[in-house]
Every structure is written in C-alpha cells, then in structure tokens.
Amino acid sequence: MIDWILYHWLVRNSFDPEALTPLVAADPDALTQPEGACPDAPTQPEGADPGALPDSLTAPVGRDWFGLSEAPLRLDDVNEFLVRPSCGANVVFTGTTRDHAGNRDGVDLLTYEAYESAALRRLAEVLAEARMRWSEVVALVAIHRVGDVPVGEAAVIVGASSPHREAAFSAAGFCIDAVKATVPIWKRERHSGGADWGLEGASLINAAAVSNPSPSPEIGSES
Amino acid sequence: MPEVLLFAQAREVAGRTGIMVEGTTVASVIEELIERFGPEFSDVVAVSNVWVNGEPAESDSAVGVNDEVAILPPVSGGLE
C-alpha cells in the first residue's frame, strides 16, 4: 500500500524540483545501467490517495503489482505505476472481452472464476520469473478481473517498464503468455446459443516452463 | 477430512463449490468424488489437474485431514 501511495504522490508532485532530482541529476549513462540504478519512488507519503485503488485489488508490493479484482481494471492506474524516472519504455497489454469466440457469435458476457489463493501465488511467480529473465525491467504488472465482465472491458492487464524497450516488450509478452498458461482462472462465455467454458482448454503449467515470447508474433495467430 | 475445492466445469457438474470427503491419497479422494458425482464428473476429472494445497500433485500424493485438494479443469486461456 505504501508504495502505491507514494506513486500517487510522485505523480501529483511531478513539477516539484525535489521530485525531479533523479531525472535532472541523471547523466546519459544512467539509462544504460541495469535495474539497480533505477530509483524507486520518493519516500514521502503526503498527498496520498488510498481511495484511488479499487477495493478488491491488492496494492503493489514494491515494483510488482499483481492481483485479482471484481471492479473494473484501470489502465490509468497501471500507467501511473509503471512510469518511472529511470525508464524510457512502458509496455502495457490489455486483454479485453470479445463478442465472439471461434465460430461462436453473440457473446455478450464473460464470467471469470479464479482459484484465488493459488491464482495470486501464480501471478507473483509470473512476475518473479519475468524479473529473472529480463533483469533490466523495473516495474511489472499482472492484474486480472474476476466475476462478470461485459464485452469490451479489460479482463487482464500486464505491463512492464524498463530503461529501454526490448526488455519491456519481452517481459510484457512473457507475462501475458504466462498468465494464461499458469494461473488458475477460468472463463465462461454467455452467447446466443447458451453458455460455455472456453473453447480451447489447456492444462496449467508453471511459469518456468513458459517460452520467451517470439519477437514478432505471426499475423493471424490464434494463440 | 480433506476439503475438496471444485472449479469451473467440475463445480457445475457437482453442483457445489466444495466438499469434505474421505481419502488419504489424491487417487482415493478422486474415487470418492466420482462415486458421489457420477460419470460426468469422471469425464471432467480425466482432463483436469489436481492440486494439493495450491501445488500440482500426483495421483499417489498423500492427502492429510487438513489438506486442500483442488480440481482444476483445463483453463480457457482465451484467444486474444
């Protein structure tokens, strides 16, 4: 919670010369340094706005933010969390609920069900694995909606920030692949012909077994 | 008695989210569940993962009275 509050403070006070010190003081080499060189949030909790956090979404822990939420996921909150003075690259993927699946049309509502305690642990493992593979990454996000989600809303958001874009793209790509492959969350689609669980079930694997994302996904790939 | 958590299709077929059953191994717990919920449940279990206390387990894994057994049907992943 504290770090989350601090980021709100940072955003509100971004024109404060004190808050800008890390940027002003940075030399061109600073951006090429690994994650250890990236300063975390300032340490002043004034101006905190805890109410900005959806009730059911747990607060970020340090530079990791993972969680499950019955409330809508807010892209602005994710961006605020990811943006750091040391990072020039912020990659965010939003998976939104869609009105069709395969040949099935008329999907109007999706319901996500989670094995909550295990899902939270698995989400944490996804971020830990991403951090291990791309050490330059600074902040990481993996948050998932649960319960009823109308078509067009965000069901999942993952994101990564890093000094340069390669690590952020790779880590974010890995995170969405790994969330889908490793976290016990099920999707039920309500459509014109009834309601069904997702079309293509897969067995859960662990994060270490998820491949690195390919640099350029094949156009039209359905996976 | 171990507590069994049922998700997605397993929950729907059983008509409940969880149940306490006898059993000292994953296999014996599953056997008890199939006995109770029938062949349709058996079909779901056949394609599901079984976890004990939040971690993947094998059919011969031991299950204690305070353990949590979870039946996890295939995840739908999504196509997006």
Coordinates of C-alpha atoms in Angstrom, one line a residue:
Chain A
M1 CA 0.0 0.0 0.0
I2 CA 2.8 2.4 0.9
D3 CA 4.4 2.2 -2.5
W4 CA 1.1 2.7 -4.2
I5 CA 0.5 5.9 -2.2
L6 CA 4.0 7.1 -3.0
Y7 CA 3.4 6.8 -6.7
H8 CA 0.3 8.9 -6.4
W9 CA 2.4 11.4 -4.5
L10 CA 5.0 11.3 -7.2
V11 CA 2.5 12.0 -10.0
R12 CA 0.9 14.8 -8.1
N13 CA 4.2 16.4 -7.3
S14 CA 6.0 15.9 -10.6
F15 CA 6.7 19.6 -11.0
D16 CA 8.4 19.7 -7.7
P17 CA 12.1 20.2 -8.3
E18 CA 12.8 17.8 -5.4
A19 CA 10.8 15.1 -7.0
L20 CA 12.6 15.7 -10.3
T21 CA 16.0 15.4 -8.8
P22 CA 16.6 11.9 -10.1
L23 CA 15.9 12.9 -13.7
V24 CA 17.8 16.2 -13.6
A25 CA 20.8 14.6 -12.0
A26 CA 20.9 11.7 -14.4
D27 CA 23.7 11.6 -16.9
P28 CA 23.3 9.9 -20.3
D29 CA 24.8 6.8 -19.0
A30 CA 22.2 6.4 -16.3
L31 CA 19.7 4.9 -18.7
T32 CA 22.1 2.2 -19.7
Q33 CA 22.5 0.9 -16.2
P34 CA 20.7 -2.2 -15.0
E35 CA 17.7 -2.2 -12.7
G36 CA 19.8 -1.4 -9.6
A37 CA 20.4 2.1 -10.9
C38 CA 16.7 2.7 -11.2
P39 CA 15.4 4.8 -8.2
D40 CA 12.2 3.7 -6.6
A41 CA 9.5 6.1 -5.6
P42 CA 10.3 9.0 -3.3
T43 CA 9.7 8.4 0.4
Q44 CA 7.2 11.0 1.2
P45 CA 3.6 9.8 1.8
E46 CA 2.0 13.3 1.7
G47 CA -0.8 13.8 -0.7
A48 CA -1.7 10.1 -0.6
D49 CA -5.0 9.0 -2.1
P50 CA -5.7 5.4 -1.0
G51 CA -9.2 5.7 -2.3
A52 CA -7.8 5.6 -5.9
L53 CA -7.2 1.9 -5.5
P54 CA -10.1 -0.4 -6.4
D55 CA -11.2 -2.1 -3.2
S56 CA -10.7 -5.7 -4.3
L57 CA -7.4 -5.2 -6.0
T58 CA -4.4 -5.6 -3.6
A59 CA -1.8 -2.8 -3.6
P60 CA 1.5 -3.1 -5.4
V61 CA 4.3 -4.7 -3.5
G62 CA 7.5 -2.7 -4.2
R63 CA 8.0 -2.8 -8.0
D64 CA 5.5 -5.7 -8.5
W65 CA 1.8 -5.3 -8.8
F66 CA -0.4 -8.3 -9.2
G67 CA -3.9 -9.1 -8.1
L68 CA -7.5 -10.0 -8.9
S69 CA -10.3 -7.6 -9.0
E70 CA -14.1 -7.7 -9.3
A71 CA -14.0 -4.0 -10.0
P72 CA -13.0 -2.7 -13.5
L73 CA -9.3 -2.6 -14.1
R74 CA -8.0 0.9 -14.6
L75 CA -5.4 1.5 -17.3
D76 CA -4.5 4.9 -15.8
D77 CA -3.5 3.3 -12.5
V78 CA -1.3 0.8 -14.4
N79 CA 0.4 3.6 -16.3
E80 CA 1.0 5.6 -13.2
F81 CA 2.5 2.6 -11.5
L82 CA 4.8 1.7 -14.5
V83 CA 6.2 5.1 -15.3
R84 CA 9.5 5.7 -13.5
P85 CA 12.1 8.4 -14.0
S86 CA 14.7 5.8 -14.9
C87 CA 12.5 4.1 -17.5
G88 CA 12.1 5.2 -21.1
A89 CA 9.9 2.2 -22.1
N90 CA 6.5 1.3 -20.8
V91 CA 4.7 -1.6 -22.5
V92 CA 1.1 -2.4 -21.5
F93 CA -1.1 -5.2 -22.8
T94 CA -4.8 -5.1 -22.2
G95 CA -6.9 -8.2 -22.9
T96 CA -10.5 -7.1 -23.5
T97 CA -13.5 -9.3 -23.6
R98 CA -14.7 -10.0 -27.1
D99 CA -18.1 -10.6 -28.7
H100 CA -17.2 -13.8 -30.4
A101 CA -15.0 -16.9 -29.9
G102 CA -14.1 -19.1 -32.9
N103 CA -17.3 -19.5 -34.9
R104 CA -19.5 -18.6 -31.9
D105 CA -21.1 -15.3 -32.3
G106 CA -23.2 -13.2 -30.0
V107 CA -21.0 -13.5 -26.8
D108 CA -22.4 -10.7 -24.6
L109 CA -21.0 -11.5 -21.2
L110 CA -17.9 -13.3 -19.8
T111 CA -17.5 -14.6 -16.3
Y112 CA -14.1 -15.3 -14.9
E113 CA -13.7 -17.7 -12.0
A114 CA -10.4 -18.0 -10.0
Y115 CA -8.9 -20.3 -7.5
E116 CA -8.0 -17.2 -5.7
S117 CA -5.2 -18.2 -3.3
A118 CA -3.4 -20.2 -5.9
A119 CA -4.0 -17.6 -8.6
L120 CA -2.4 -14.9 -6.5
R121 CA 0.6 -17.0 -5.9
R122 CA 0.9 -17.9 -9.5
L123 CA 0.6 -14.3 -10.6
A124 CA 3.5 -13.5 -8.2
E125 CA 5.5 -16.3 -9.7
V126 CA 4.9 -15.0 -13.2
L127 CA 6.4 -11.6 -12.3
A128 CA 9.3 -13.2 -10.4
E129 CA 10.1 -15.3 -13.5
A130 CA 9.9 -12.2 -15.8
R131 CA 12.2 -10.3 -13.5
M132 CA 14.7 -13.2 -13.5
R133 CA 14.7 -13.4 -17.3
W134 CA 14.9 -9.7 -18.0
S135 CA 16.8 -8.1 -15.2
E136 CA 16.7 -4.6 -16.7
V137 CA 12.9 -4.5 -16.1
V138 CA 11.9 -2.1 -13.3
A139 CA 8.2 -2.3 -12.7
L140 CA 5.9 -5.2 -13.5
V141 CA 2.1 -5.5 -13.5
A142 CA -0.2 -8.5 -13.9
I143 CA -3.8 -7.9 -12.8
H144 CA -6.9 -9.9 -13.7
R145 CA -10.6 -9.3 -13.5
V146 CA -12.9 -11.9 -11.9
G147 CA -16.6 -12.2 -11.9
D148 CA -18.9 -10.8 -14.7
V149 CA -17.1 -8.8 -17.3
P150 CA -19.3 -7.2 -20.1
V151 CA -17.9 -7.3 -23.7
G152 CA -15.3 -4.6 -24.3
E153 CA -13.9 -4.3 -20.8
A154 CA -10.4 -5.2 -19.7
A155 CA -10.2 -8.7 -18.4
V156 CA -6.5 -8.7 -17.9
I157 CA -3.7 -6.1 -17.9
V158 CA 0.0 -6.8 -17.9
G159 CA 2.8 -4.3 -18.2
A160 CA 6.5 -3.7 -17.8
S161 CA 8.7 -0.7 -17.7
S162 CA 12.4 -0.6 -18.3
P163 CA 15.1 1.8 -19.3
H164 CA 14.9 0.5 -22.9
R165 CA 12.1 -1.0 -24.9
E166 CA 13.5 -4.5 -25.7
A167 CA 13.2 -5.8 -22.1
A168 CA 9.8 -4.1 -21.6
F169 CA 8.3 -5.7 -24.7
S170 CA 9.8 -9.1 -24.0
A171 CA 8.7 -9.1 -20.3
A172 CA 5.2 -7.9 -21.1
G173 CA 4.8 -10.5 -23.8
F174 CA 6.0 -13.2 -21.5
C175 CA 3.7 -12.0 -18.7
I176 CA 0.5 -12.4 -20.8
D177 CA 1.6 -15.8 -22.1
A178 CA 2.4 -16.9 -18.6
V179 CA -0.7 -15.6 -17.0
K180 CA -2.8 -17.5 -19.5
A181 CA -0.7 -20.7 -19.2
T182 CA -0.1 -20.9 -15.5
V183 CA -2.8 -19.1 -13.5
P184 CA -5.9 -21.0 -12.4
I185 CA -8.6 -18.7 -13.9
W186 CA -11.5 -19.9 -16.0
K187 CA -13.6 -18.1 -18.5
R188 CA -17.3 -18.8 -19.2
E189 CA -18.9 -17.2 -22.2
R190 CA -22.6 -16.4 -22.4
H191 CA -23.7 -16.3 -26.1
S192 CA -26.8 -16.5 -28.2
G193 CA -26.8 -20.3 -28.0
G194 CA -26.3 -20.7 -24.2
A195 CA -23.2 -20.5 -22.1
D196 CA -19.9 -22.5 -22.3
W197 CA -16.5 -22.6 -20.8
G198 CA -13.7 -21.5 -23.2
L199 CA -13.3 -23.4 -26.4
E200 CA -9.7 -24.5 -26.1
G201 CA -8.8 -25.8 -22.7
A202 CA -5.2 -26.3 -21.7
S203 CA -3.6 -27.8 -18.7
L204 CA -1.9 -25.5 -16.3
I205 CA 1.9 -25.4 -16.4
N206 CA 4.3 -23.4 -14.3
A207 CA 6.0 -20.1 -15.2
A208 CA 9.4 -21.6 -15.7
A209 CA 8.0 -23.8 -18.4
V210 CA 6.6 -20.9 -20.5
S211 CA 8.7 -20.0 -23.5
N212 CA 10.0 -16.5 -24.2
P213 CA 7.7 -14.6 -26.5
S214 CA 8.7 -14.6 -30.1
P215 CA 9.8 -11.1 -31.3
S216 CA 7.1 -10.8 -34.0
P217 CA 4.0 -12.9 -33.5
E218 CA 2.7 -14.5 -36.6
I219 CA -0.2 -12.4 -38.1
G220 CA -3.5 -14.2 -37.6
S221 CA -2.1 -16.5 -34.9
E222 CA -4.8 -17.5 -32.5
S223 CA -2.6 -18.4 -29.6
Chain B
M1 CA -11.3 -34.9 6.3
P2 CA -9.6 -33.2 3.3
E3 CA -11.5 -30.4 1.8
V4 CA -12.0 -30.5 -2.0
L5 CA -12.4 -27.3 -4.0
L6 CA -14.3 -27.6 -7.3
F7 CA -13.9 -25.1 -10.1
A8 CA -15.5 -24.3 -13.5
Q9 CA -16.9 -27.5 -15.1
A10 CA -16.1 -29.6 -12.0
R11 CA -18.1 -27.2 -9.9
E12 CA -21.0 -27.1 -12.3
V13 CA -21.2 -30.9 -12.7
A14 CA -21.0 -31.4 -8.9
G15 CA -23.4 -28.5 -8.3
R16 CA -21.2 -27.2 -5.5
T17 CA -18.0 -25.3 -4.9
G18 CA -16.5 -27.6 -2.4
I19 CA -17.0 -30.8 -0.3
M20 CA -15.3 -32.7 2.5
V21 CA -14.5 -36.3 1.6
E22 CA -12.7 -39.3 3.0
G23 CA -9.4 -40.2 1.4
T24 CA -5.7 -40.5 2.2
T25 CA -4.3 -40.1 -1.3
V26 CA -5.3 -38.0 -4.3
A27 CA -6.5 -41.2 -6.1
S28 CA -8.8 -42.2 -3.2
V29 CA -10.2 -38.7 -2.9
I30 CA -11.0 -38.7 -6.6
E31 CA -12.5 -42.1 -6.4
E32 CA -14.8 -40.9 -3.7
L33 CA -15.8 -37.8 -5.7
I34 CA -16.6 -39.9 -8.8
E35 CA -18.7 -42.2 -6.6
R36 CA -20.6 -39.3 -5.4
F37 CA -21.0 -37.2 -8.6
G38 CA -21.1 -39.8 -11.3
P39 CA -19.6 -40.4 -14.8
E40 CA -20.0 -36.8 -16.0
F41 CA -17.7 -35.8 -13.1
S42 CA -15.3 -38.6 -14.1
D43 CA -15.1 -37.1 -17.6
V44 CA -14.2 -33.7 -16.2
V45 CA -11.6 -35.1 -13.8
A46 CA -10.0 -37.1 -16.6
V47 CA -8.9 -33.8 -18.2
S48 CA -8.3 -31.8 -15.0
N49 CA -5.2 -31.1 -12.9
V50 CA -5.4 -31.9 -9.3
W51 CA -3.5 -29.7 -6.8
V52 CA -3.0 -30.2 -3.1
N53 CA -2.5 -27.1 -1.0
G54 CA -2.2 -24.9 -4.1
E55 CA 0.5 -27.0 -5.8
P56 CA 0.3 -29.7 -8.5
A57 CA 0.0 -33.2 -7.1
E58 CA 0.2 -36.8 -8.5
S59 CA -2.5 -39.4 -8.0
D60 CA -0.4 -41.2 -5.4
S61 CA 0.3 -38.0 -3.4
A62 CA -0.7 -38.2 0.2
V63 CA -3.6 -36.2 1.4
G64 CA -4.0 -35.3 5.1
V65 CA -7.1 -34.3 7.1
N66 CA -6.3 -30.6 6.9
D67 CA -5.2 -30.6 3.2
E68 CA -7.0 -28.7 0.5
V69 CA -7.5 -30.6 -2.7
A70 CA -8.4 -28.7 -5.8
I71 CA -9.9 -30.0 -9.1
L72 CA -8.7 -27.7 -11.9
P73 CA -10.3 -28.3 -15.3
P74 CA -8.3 -27.0 -18.3
V75 CA -8.1 -23.2 -18.3
S76 CA -9.7 -21.5 -21.2
G77 CA -6.8 -19.1 -21.8
G78 CA -8.6 -17.1 -24.4
L79 CA -7.7 -16.2 -27.9
E80 CA -7.0 -12.5 -27.6

